[in-house]
XYZ file of C-alpha atoms in Angstrom:
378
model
C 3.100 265.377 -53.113
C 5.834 263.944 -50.719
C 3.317 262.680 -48.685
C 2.086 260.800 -51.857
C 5.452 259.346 -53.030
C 6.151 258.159 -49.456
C 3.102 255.761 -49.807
C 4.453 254.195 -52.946
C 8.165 253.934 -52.182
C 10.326 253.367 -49.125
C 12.713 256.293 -49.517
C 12.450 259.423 -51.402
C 15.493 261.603 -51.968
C 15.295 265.522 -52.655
C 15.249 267.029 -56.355
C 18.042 267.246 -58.424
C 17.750 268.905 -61.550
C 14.050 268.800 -61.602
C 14.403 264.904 -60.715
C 14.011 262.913 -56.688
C 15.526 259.258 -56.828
C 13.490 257.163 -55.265
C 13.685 253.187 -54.117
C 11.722 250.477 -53.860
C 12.230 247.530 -51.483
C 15.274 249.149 -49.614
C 15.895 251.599 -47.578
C 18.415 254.672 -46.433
C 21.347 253.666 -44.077
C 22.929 256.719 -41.817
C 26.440 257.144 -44.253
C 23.903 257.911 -46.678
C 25.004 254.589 -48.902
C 22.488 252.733 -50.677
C 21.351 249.324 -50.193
C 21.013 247.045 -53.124
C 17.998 244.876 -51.481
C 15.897 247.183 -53.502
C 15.590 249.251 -56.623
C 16.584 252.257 -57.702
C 14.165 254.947 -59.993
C 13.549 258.816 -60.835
C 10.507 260.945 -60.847
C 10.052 264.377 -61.771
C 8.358 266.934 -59.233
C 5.149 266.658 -60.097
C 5.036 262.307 -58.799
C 5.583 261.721 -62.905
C 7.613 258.410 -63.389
C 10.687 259.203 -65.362
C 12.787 256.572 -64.733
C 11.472 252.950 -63.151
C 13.213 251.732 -60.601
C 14.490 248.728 -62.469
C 18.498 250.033 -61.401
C 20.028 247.784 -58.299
C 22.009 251.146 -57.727
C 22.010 254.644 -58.679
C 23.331 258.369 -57.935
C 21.774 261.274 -57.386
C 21.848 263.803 -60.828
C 24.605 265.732 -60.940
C 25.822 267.983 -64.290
C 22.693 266.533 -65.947
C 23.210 262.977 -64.957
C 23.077 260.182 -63.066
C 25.359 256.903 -62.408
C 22.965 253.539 -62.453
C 24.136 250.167 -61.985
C 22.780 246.435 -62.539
C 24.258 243.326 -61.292
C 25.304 240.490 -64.038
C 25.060 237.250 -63.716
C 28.037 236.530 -61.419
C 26.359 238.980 -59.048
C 28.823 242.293 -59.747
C 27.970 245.410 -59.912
C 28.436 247.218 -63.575
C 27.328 250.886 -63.752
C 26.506 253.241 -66.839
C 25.217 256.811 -67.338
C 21.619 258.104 -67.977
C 20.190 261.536 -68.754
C 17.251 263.051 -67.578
C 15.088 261.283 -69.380
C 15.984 257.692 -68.495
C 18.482 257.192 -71.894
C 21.558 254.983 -71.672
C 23.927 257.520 -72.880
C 26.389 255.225 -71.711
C 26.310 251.409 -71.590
C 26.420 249.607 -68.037
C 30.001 248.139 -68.340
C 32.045 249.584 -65.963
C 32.994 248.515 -62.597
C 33.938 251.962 -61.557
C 32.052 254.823 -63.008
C 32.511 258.646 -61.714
C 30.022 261.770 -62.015
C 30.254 263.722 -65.233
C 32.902 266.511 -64.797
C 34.398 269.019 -67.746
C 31.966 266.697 -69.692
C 33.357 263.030 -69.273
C 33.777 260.810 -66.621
C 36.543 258.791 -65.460
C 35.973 254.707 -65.986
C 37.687 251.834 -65.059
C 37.740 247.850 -65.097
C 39.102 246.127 -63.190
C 40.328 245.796 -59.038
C 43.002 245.544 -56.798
C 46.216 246.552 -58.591
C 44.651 245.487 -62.230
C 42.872 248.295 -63.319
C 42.656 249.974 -66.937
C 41.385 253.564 -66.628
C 39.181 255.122 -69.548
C 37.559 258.442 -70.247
C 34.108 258.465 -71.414
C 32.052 261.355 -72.720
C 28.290 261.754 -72.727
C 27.740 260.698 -76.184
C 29.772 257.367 -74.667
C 33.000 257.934 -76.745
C 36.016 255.912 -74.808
C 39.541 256.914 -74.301
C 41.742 254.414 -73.030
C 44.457 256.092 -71.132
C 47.786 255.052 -70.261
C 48.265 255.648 -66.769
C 47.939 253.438 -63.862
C 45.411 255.675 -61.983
C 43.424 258.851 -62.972
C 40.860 260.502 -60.778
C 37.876 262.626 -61.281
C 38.303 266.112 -63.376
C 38.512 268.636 -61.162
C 38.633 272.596 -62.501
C 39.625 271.462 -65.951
C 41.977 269.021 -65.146
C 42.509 265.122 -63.460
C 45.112 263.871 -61.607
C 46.487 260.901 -62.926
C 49.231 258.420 -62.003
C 52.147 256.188 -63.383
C 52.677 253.115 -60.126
C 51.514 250.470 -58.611
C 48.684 249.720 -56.419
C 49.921 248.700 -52.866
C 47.565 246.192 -51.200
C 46.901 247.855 -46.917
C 48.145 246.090 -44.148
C 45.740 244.141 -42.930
C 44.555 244.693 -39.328
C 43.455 241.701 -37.329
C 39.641 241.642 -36.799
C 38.797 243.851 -39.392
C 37.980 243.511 -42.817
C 40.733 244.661 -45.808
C 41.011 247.961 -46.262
C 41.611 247.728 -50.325
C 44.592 248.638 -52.144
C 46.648 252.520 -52.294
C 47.939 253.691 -55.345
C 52.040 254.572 -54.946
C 53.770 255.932 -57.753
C 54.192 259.686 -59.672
C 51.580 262.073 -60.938
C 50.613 264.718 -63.183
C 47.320 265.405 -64.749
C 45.726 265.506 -68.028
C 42.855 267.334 -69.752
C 39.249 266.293 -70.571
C 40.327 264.997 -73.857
C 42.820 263.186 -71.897
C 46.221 265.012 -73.118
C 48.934 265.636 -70.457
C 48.820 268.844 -69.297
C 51.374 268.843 -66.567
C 53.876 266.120 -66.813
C 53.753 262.746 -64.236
C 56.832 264.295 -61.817
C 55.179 264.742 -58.112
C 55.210 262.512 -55.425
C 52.354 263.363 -54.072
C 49.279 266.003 -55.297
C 46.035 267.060 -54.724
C 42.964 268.719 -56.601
C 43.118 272.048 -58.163
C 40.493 274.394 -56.257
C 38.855 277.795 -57.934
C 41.617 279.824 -57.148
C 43.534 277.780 -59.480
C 45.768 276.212 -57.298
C 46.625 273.116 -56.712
C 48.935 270.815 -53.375
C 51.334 269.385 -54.663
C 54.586 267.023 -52.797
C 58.187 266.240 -53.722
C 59.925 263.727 -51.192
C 62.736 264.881 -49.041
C 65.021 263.184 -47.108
C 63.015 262.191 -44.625
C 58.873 263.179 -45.856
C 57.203 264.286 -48.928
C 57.274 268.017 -48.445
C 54.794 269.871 -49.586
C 53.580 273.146 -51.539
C 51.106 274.764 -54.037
C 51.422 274.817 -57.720
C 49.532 276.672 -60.166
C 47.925 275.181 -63.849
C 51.144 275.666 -65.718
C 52.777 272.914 -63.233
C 55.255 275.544 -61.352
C 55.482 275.623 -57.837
C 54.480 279.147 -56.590
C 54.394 278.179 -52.950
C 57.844 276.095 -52.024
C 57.374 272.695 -50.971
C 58.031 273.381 -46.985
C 55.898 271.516 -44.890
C 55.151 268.117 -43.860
C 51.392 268.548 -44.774
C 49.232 271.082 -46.329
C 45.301 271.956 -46.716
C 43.342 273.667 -48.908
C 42.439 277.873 -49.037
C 39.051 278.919 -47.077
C 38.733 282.201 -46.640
C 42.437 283.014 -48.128
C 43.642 281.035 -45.874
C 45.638 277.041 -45.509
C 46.243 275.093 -42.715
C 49.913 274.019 -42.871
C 52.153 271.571 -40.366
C 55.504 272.174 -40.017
C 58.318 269.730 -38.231
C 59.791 271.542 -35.634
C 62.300 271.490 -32.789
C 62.150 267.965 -31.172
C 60.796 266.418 -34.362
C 57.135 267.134 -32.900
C 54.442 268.687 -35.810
C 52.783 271.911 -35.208
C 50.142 273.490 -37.259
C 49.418 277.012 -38.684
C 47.658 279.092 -41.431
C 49.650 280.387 -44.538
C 48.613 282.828 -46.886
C 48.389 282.451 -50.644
C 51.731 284.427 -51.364
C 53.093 281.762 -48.417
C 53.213 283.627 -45.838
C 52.996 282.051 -42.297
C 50.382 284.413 -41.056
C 49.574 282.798 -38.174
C 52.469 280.847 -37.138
C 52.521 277.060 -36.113
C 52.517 276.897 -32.834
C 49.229 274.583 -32.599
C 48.643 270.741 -31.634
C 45.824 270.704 -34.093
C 43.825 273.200 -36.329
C 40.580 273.598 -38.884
C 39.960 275.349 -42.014
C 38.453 278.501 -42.551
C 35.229 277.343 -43.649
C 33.627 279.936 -42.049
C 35.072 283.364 -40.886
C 36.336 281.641 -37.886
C 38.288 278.938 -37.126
C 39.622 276.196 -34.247
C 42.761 276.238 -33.062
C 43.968 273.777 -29.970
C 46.654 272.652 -27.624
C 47.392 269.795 -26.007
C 47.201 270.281 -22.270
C 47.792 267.456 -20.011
C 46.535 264.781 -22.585
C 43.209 266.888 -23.594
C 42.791 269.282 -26.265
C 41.963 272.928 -25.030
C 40.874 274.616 -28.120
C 40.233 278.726 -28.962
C 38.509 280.590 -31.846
C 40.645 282.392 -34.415
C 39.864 285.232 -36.859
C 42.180 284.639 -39.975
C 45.122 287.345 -38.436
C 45.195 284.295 -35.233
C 43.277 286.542 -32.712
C 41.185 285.354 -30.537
C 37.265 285.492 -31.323
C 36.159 283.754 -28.419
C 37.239 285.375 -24.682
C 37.916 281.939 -23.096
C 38.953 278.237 -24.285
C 36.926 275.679 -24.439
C 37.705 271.540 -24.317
C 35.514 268.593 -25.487
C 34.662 270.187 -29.167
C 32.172 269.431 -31.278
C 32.923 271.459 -34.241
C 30.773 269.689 -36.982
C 27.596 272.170 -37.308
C 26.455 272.701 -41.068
C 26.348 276.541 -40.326
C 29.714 276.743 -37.995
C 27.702 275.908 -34.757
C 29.630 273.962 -32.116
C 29.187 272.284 -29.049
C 31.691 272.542 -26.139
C 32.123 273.088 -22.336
C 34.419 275.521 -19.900
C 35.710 273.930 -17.063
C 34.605 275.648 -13.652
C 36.642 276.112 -11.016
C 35.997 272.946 -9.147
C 36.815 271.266 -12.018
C 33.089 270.023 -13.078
C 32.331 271.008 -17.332
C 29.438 272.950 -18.199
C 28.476 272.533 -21.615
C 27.132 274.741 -24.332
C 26.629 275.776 -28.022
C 28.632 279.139 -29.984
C 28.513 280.074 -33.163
C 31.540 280.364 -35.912
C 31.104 284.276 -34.953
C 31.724 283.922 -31.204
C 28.006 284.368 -30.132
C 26.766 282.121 -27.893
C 23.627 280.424 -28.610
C 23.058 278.199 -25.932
C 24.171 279.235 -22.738
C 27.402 277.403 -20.696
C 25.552 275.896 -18.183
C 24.102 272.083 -19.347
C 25.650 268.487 -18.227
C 25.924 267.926 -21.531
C 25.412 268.909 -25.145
C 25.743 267.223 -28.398
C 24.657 268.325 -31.844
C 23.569 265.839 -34.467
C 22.607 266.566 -37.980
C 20.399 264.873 -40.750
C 17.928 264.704 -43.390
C 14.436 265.218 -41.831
C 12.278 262.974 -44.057
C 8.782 264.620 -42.864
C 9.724 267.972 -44.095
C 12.038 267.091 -46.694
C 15.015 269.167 -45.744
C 18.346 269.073 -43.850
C 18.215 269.825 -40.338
C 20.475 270.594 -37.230
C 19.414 269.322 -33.474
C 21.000 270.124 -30.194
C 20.406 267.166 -27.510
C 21.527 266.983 -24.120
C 20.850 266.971 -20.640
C 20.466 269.663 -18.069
C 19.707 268.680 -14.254
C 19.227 265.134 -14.998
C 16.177 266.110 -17.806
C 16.430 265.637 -21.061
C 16.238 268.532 -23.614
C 16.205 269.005 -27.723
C 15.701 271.558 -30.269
C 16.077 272.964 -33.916
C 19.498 275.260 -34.519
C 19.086 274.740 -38.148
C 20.430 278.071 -39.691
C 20.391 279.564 -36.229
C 23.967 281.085 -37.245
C 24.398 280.726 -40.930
């Protein structure tokens, strides 16, 4: 069937909720953006057109529904919302459109620091809401904002970077009520353990903490930056002596369980995580179990930490000073041995087979070597 689809379109994404979008004319860039040089449609899994492509952009279904867009007459983009089976369920009139969430999604017209934000539900009901900014529902609830948008410095020889929203926030409920008052300088999302980052400015920084859904901080706003919980567990920076930042883990009571005494750190997205110090201008980095002991018996430099399943690539330094490079896994195994001139691992969508894979490339001796880690140590 994939085979088949390939013939009659150019690109072919995977099934979501019964549904692959599929384009015609264009074609798939790295960053996974899409093109508008072709057009954008939805079959079901048996080849079945549900949807022509007709769209010059579109989303992949998610919570039942997808975002497609067609350029007006002026030549910009205006997006709506369809269900799974093709319907308009709402009209292709907004500029900026974001994935259902909680039932609605956030809308708004308008660019640089002129923008009205709306809520709009599936049966395309519109709330106009009052703040300056408001971003997608997250857990039940959206941050929104009362400011200004701040246009980016502009660097020479590249292009503008867009505008930054400065100003207070709070967030409000699917039916767009407040539900914690517009009072924090800075805030994140609220994640499933239903808390939230949230900032007050000092004297020098926004400091931050952790509230919960009532608004109340239950972690005090004391460090310059904050992360969210993996594995019960937060990167946090602190300022300390000689103004330099060093990072750490907290717990979700606060407590500084493993202190900051690092140059840079990772989440717990796996059991593991990276810790590192800066040595002599390059970063010598160890593996950490969530108490900060070390998983790994030695240290490793040149990190490549970005494996789907918590594989990395790396090298030791020998004793004459010449890197030997291999591949570990989040749990301290090794899975390809220390002893290559290099090693890098590079991840993608394999289009032949239709699923998401994970390659390690290198070089050992001069000759040239690949291979398939995909859920070697998931």
């Amino acid at each position: 069937m994939l085979r088949k689809l390939k013939s009659k379109y150019d690109v072919v994404w995977p099934a979501d909720c019964g549904l692959m979008m599929v384009n015609k004319g264009g074609q798939r860039v790295p960053d996974w953006r899409r093109k508008s040089n072709g057009r954008f449609g939805f079959v079901d899994t048996l080849g079945q057109v549900v949807v022509p492509p007709v769209y010059d952009y579109a989303s992949r279904f998610f919570n039942g529904h997808a975002i497609v867009g067609m350029k007006n007459d002026s030549g910009k983009l205006l997006s709506g919302l369809i269900d799974r089976t093709g319907r308009i369920v709402v009209p292709l009139e907004w500029e900026h459109l974001g994935n259902v969430r909680d039932g609605v999604c956030v809308a708004y017209n308008g660019e640089g620091n002129e923008r009205v934000f709306s809520l709009v539900d599936t049966l395309g009901n519109v709330r106009r809401l009052e703040y300056n900014y408001c971003d997608d529902f997250s857990r039940g609830l959206a941050r929104v904002g009362v400011g200004t948008y701040v246009e980016n410095e502009k660097v020479p020889g590249r292009k503008p970077s867009g505008y930054e929203f400065r100003g207070k926030f709070g967030y409000i409920t699917p039916d767009g009520e407040p539900a914690i008052p517009v009072r924090f300088d800075e805030a994140g999302d609220f994640a499933s353990d239903g808390l939230a980052p949230a900032g007050m400015q000092g004297k020098y920084y926004v400091k931050w903490g952790f509230i919960d859904r009532s608004g109340q901080f239950v972690i005090p706003c004391d460090f310059y930056s904050v992360g969210s919980f993996q594995h019960d567990r937060a990167v946090v920076c602190r300022v300390v002596e000689g103004g330099k930042l060093a990072y750490g883990f907290i717990d979700r009571s606060g407590n500084e369980v493993v202190p900051c005494r690092f140059d840079t750190a990772s989440p717990f997205n796996f059991a593991n995580a990276w810790v590192g110090v800066l040595n002599n201008g390059e970063y010598v980095y160890a593996l950490i179990n969530p108490d900060g002991n070390a998983v790994l018996p030695f240290a490793v430099v040149n990190l490549q930490d970005g494996g789907k399943y918590g594989q990395a690539a790396a090298a030791i330094v020998m004793e004459d000073g010449s890197r030997r490079y291999g591949i570990v896994g989040n749990d301290g195994k090794i899975i390809l041995p220390f002893e290559y001139d290099h090693v890098s691992i590079f991840s993608g969508w394999d289009e032949e087979n239709n699923r998401w894979q994970e390659s390690a490339m290198g070089t050992k001796d001069g000759v040239e070597f690949s291979f398939d880690i995909s859920k070697r140590d998931e």
